[in-house]
mmCIF file of C-alpha atoms in Angstrom:
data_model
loop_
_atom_site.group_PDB
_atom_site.id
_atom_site.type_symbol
_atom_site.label_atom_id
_atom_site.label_comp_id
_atom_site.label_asym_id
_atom_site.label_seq_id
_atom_site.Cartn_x
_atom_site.Cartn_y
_atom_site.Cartn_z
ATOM 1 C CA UNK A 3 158.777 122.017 105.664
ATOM 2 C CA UNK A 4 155.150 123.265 105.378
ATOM 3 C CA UNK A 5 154.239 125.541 108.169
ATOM 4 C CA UNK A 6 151.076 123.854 109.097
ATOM 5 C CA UNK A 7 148.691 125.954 112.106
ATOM 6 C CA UNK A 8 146.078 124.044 112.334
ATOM 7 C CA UNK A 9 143.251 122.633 110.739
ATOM 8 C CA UNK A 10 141.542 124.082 107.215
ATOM 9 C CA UNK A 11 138.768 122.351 106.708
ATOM 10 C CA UNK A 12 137.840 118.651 106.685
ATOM 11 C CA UNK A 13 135.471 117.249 103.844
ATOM 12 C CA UNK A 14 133.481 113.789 104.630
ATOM 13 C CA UNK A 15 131.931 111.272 102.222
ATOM 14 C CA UNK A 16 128.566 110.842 103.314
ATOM 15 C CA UNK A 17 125.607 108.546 101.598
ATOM 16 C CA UNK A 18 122.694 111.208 102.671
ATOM 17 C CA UNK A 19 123.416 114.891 102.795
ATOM 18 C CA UNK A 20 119.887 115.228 104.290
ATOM 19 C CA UNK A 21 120.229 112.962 107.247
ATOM 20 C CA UNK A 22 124.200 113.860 107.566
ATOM 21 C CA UNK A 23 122.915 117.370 108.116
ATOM 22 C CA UNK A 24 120.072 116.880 110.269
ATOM 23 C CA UNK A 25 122.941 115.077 112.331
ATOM 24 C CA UNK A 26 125.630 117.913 112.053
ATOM 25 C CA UNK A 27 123.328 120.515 112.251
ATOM 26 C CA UNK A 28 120.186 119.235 115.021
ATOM 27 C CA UNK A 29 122.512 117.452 117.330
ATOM 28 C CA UNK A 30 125.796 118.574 116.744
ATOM 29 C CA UNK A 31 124.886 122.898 116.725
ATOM 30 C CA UNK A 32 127.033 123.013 113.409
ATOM 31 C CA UNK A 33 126.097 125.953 111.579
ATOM 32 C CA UNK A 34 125.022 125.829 107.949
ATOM 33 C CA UNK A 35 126.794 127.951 105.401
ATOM 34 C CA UNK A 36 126.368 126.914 102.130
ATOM 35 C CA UNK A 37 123.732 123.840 100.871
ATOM 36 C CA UNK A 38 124.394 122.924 97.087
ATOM 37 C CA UNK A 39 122.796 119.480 94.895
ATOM 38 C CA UNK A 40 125.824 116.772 96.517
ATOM 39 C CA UNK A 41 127.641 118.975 99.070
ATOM 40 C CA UNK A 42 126.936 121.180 102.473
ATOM 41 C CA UNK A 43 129.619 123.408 104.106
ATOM 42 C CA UNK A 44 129.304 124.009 107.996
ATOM 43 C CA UNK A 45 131.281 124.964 110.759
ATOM 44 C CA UNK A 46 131.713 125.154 113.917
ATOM 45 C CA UNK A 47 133.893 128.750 115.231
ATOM 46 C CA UNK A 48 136.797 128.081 113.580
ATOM 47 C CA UNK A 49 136.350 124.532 112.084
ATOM 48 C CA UNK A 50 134.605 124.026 108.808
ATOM 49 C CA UNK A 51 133.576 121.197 107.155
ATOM 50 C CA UNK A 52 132.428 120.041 103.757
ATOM 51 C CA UNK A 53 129.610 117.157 103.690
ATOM 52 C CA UNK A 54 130.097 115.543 99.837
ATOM 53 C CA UNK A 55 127.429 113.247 99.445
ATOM 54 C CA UNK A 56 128.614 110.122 97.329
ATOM 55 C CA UNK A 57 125.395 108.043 98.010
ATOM 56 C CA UNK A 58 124.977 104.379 98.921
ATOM 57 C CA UNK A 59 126.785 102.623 95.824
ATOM 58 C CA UNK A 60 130.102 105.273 95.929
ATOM 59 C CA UNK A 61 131.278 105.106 99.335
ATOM 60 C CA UNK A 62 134.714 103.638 100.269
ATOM 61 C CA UNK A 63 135.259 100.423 100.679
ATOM 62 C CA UNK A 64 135.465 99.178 104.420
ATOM 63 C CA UNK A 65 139.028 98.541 105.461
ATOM 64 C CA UNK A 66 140.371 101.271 103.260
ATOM 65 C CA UNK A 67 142.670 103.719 104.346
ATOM 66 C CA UNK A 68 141.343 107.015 105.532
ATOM 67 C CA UNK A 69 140.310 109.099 108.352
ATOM 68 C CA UNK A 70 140.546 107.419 111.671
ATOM 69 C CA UNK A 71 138.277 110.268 113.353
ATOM 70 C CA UNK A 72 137.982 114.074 113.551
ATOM 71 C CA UNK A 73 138.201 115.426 117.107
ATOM 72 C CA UNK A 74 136.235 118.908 117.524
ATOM 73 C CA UNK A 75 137.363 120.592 121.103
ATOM 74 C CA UNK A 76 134.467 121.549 123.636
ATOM 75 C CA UNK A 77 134.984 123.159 126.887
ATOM 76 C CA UNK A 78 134.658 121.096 129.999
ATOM 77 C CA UNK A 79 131.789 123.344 131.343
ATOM 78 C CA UNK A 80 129.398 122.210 128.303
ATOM 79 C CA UNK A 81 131.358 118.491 127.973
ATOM 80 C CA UNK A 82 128.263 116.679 130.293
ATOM 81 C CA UNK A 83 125.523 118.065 128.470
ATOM 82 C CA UNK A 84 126.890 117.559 125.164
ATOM 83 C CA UNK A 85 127.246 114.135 126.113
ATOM 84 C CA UNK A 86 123.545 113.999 127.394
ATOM 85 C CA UNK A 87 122.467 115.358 123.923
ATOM 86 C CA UNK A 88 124.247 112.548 122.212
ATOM 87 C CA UNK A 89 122.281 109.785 124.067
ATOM 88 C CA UNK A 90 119.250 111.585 123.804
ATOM 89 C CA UNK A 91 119.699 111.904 120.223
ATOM 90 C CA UNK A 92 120.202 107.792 120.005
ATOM 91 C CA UNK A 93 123.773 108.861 118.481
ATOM 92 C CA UNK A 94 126.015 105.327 118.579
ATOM 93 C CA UNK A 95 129.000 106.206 121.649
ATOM 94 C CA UNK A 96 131.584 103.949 120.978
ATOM 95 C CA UNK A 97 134.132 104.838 123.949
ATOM 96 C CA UNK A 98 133.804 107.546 126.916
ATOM 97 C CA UNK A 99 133.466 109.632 128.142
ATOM 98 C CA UNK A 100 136.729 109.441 129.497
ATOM 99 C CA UNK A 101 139.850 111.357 130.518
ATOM 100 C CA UNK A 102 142.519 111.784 128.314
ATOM 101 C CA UNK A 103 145.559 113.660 128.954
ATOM 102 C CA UNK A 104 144.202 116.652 130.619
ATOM 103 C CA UNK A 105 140.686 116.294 129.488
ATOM 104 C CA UNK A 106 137.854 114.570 128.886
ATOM 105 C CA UNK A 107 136.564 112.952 125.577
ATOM 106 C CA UNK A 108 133.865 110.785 124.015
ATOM 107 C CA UNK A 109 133.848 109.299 120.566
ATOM 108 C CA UNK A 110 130.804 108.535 118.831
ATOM 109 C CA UNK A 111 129.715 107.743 115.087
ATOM 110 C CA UNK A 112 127.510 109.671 112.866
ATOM 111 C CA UNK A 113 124.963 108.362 110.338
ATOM 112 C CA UNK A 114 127.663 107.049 108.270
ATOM 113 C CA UNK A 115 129.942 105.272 110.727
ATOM 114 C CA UNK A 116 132.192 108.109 110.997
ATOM 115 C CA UNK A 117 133.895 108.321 113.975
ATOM 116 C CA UNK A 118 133.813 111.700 116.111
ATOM 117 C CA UNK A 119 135.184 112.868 119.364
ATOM 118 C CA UNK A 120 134.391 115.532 121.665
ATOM 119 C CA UNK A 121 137.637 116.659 123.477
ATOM 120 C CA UNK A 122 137.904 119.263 125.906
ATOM 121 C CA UNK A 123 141.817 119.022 126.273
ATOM 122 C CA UNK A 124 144.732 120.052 124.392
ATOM 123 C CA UNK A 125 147.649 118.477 122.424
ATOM 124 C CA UNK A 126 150.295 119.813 125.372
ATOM 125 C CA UNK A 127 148.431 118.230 128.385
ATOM 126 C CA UNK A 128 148.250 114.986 125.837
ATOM 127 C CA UNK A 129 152.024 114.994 125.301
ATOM 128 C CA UNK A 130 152.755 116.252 129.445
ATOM 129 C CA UNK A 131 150.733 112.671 130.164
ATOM 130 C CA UNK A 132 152.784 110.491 127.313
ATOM 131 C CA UNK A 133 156.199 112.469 127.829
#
């Protein structure tokens, strides 16, 4: 067995690394790091993330296996703003906010169709609702 703790690092496909970071980066608060030709590396505390921009004619199929989401956590104090700042950034919400477990959550899409959530809960108050 591997001992995983937690999540590295997640790298995304995108078509535009200039309006994938305006995204991240304007609406999201990500951080910038690092900005090269075809990638971008920003994070978020502890999460980082690589942006590897493909471009129109390279990106995956749809139907394809792959990432379902990535879920970032937020704390319930800033959850209703953040929320505010999606819709006033025009950003697609595709379900939510609702509660989940013992928290609240909204996915959404970024420029690319990927889908995101904003979670303030936690994996045991997830499992203490499905156990």
């Amino acid at each position: 067995m591997i001992p995983i703790r937690g999540i590295n690092h997640l790298t995304l496909t995108v078509s535009s690394l200039t309006r994938s970071l305006s995204f991240y980066v304007d609406v999201l608060g990500a951080v910038l790091i690092h900005r090269g030709r075809t990638d971008a590396y920003i994070e978020w505390g502890p999460v980082w993330i690589c942006l590897l921009e493909r471009g129109e004619d390279n990106r995956a199929e749809a139907g394809k296996a792959g990432m379902d989401h990535v879920a970032f956590t937020i704390s319930d104090s800033d959850f209703d703003q953040a929320v505010e700042t999606l819709k006033a950034s025009s950003v697609s919400i595709i379900r939510g906010p609702v509660i989940r477990g013992d928290g609240r959550c909204v996915n959404f899409v970024d420029p690319d169709g990927i889908q995101l959530e904003l979670n303030t809960g936690s994996l045991a108050g997830r499992m203490k609702v499905w156990g």
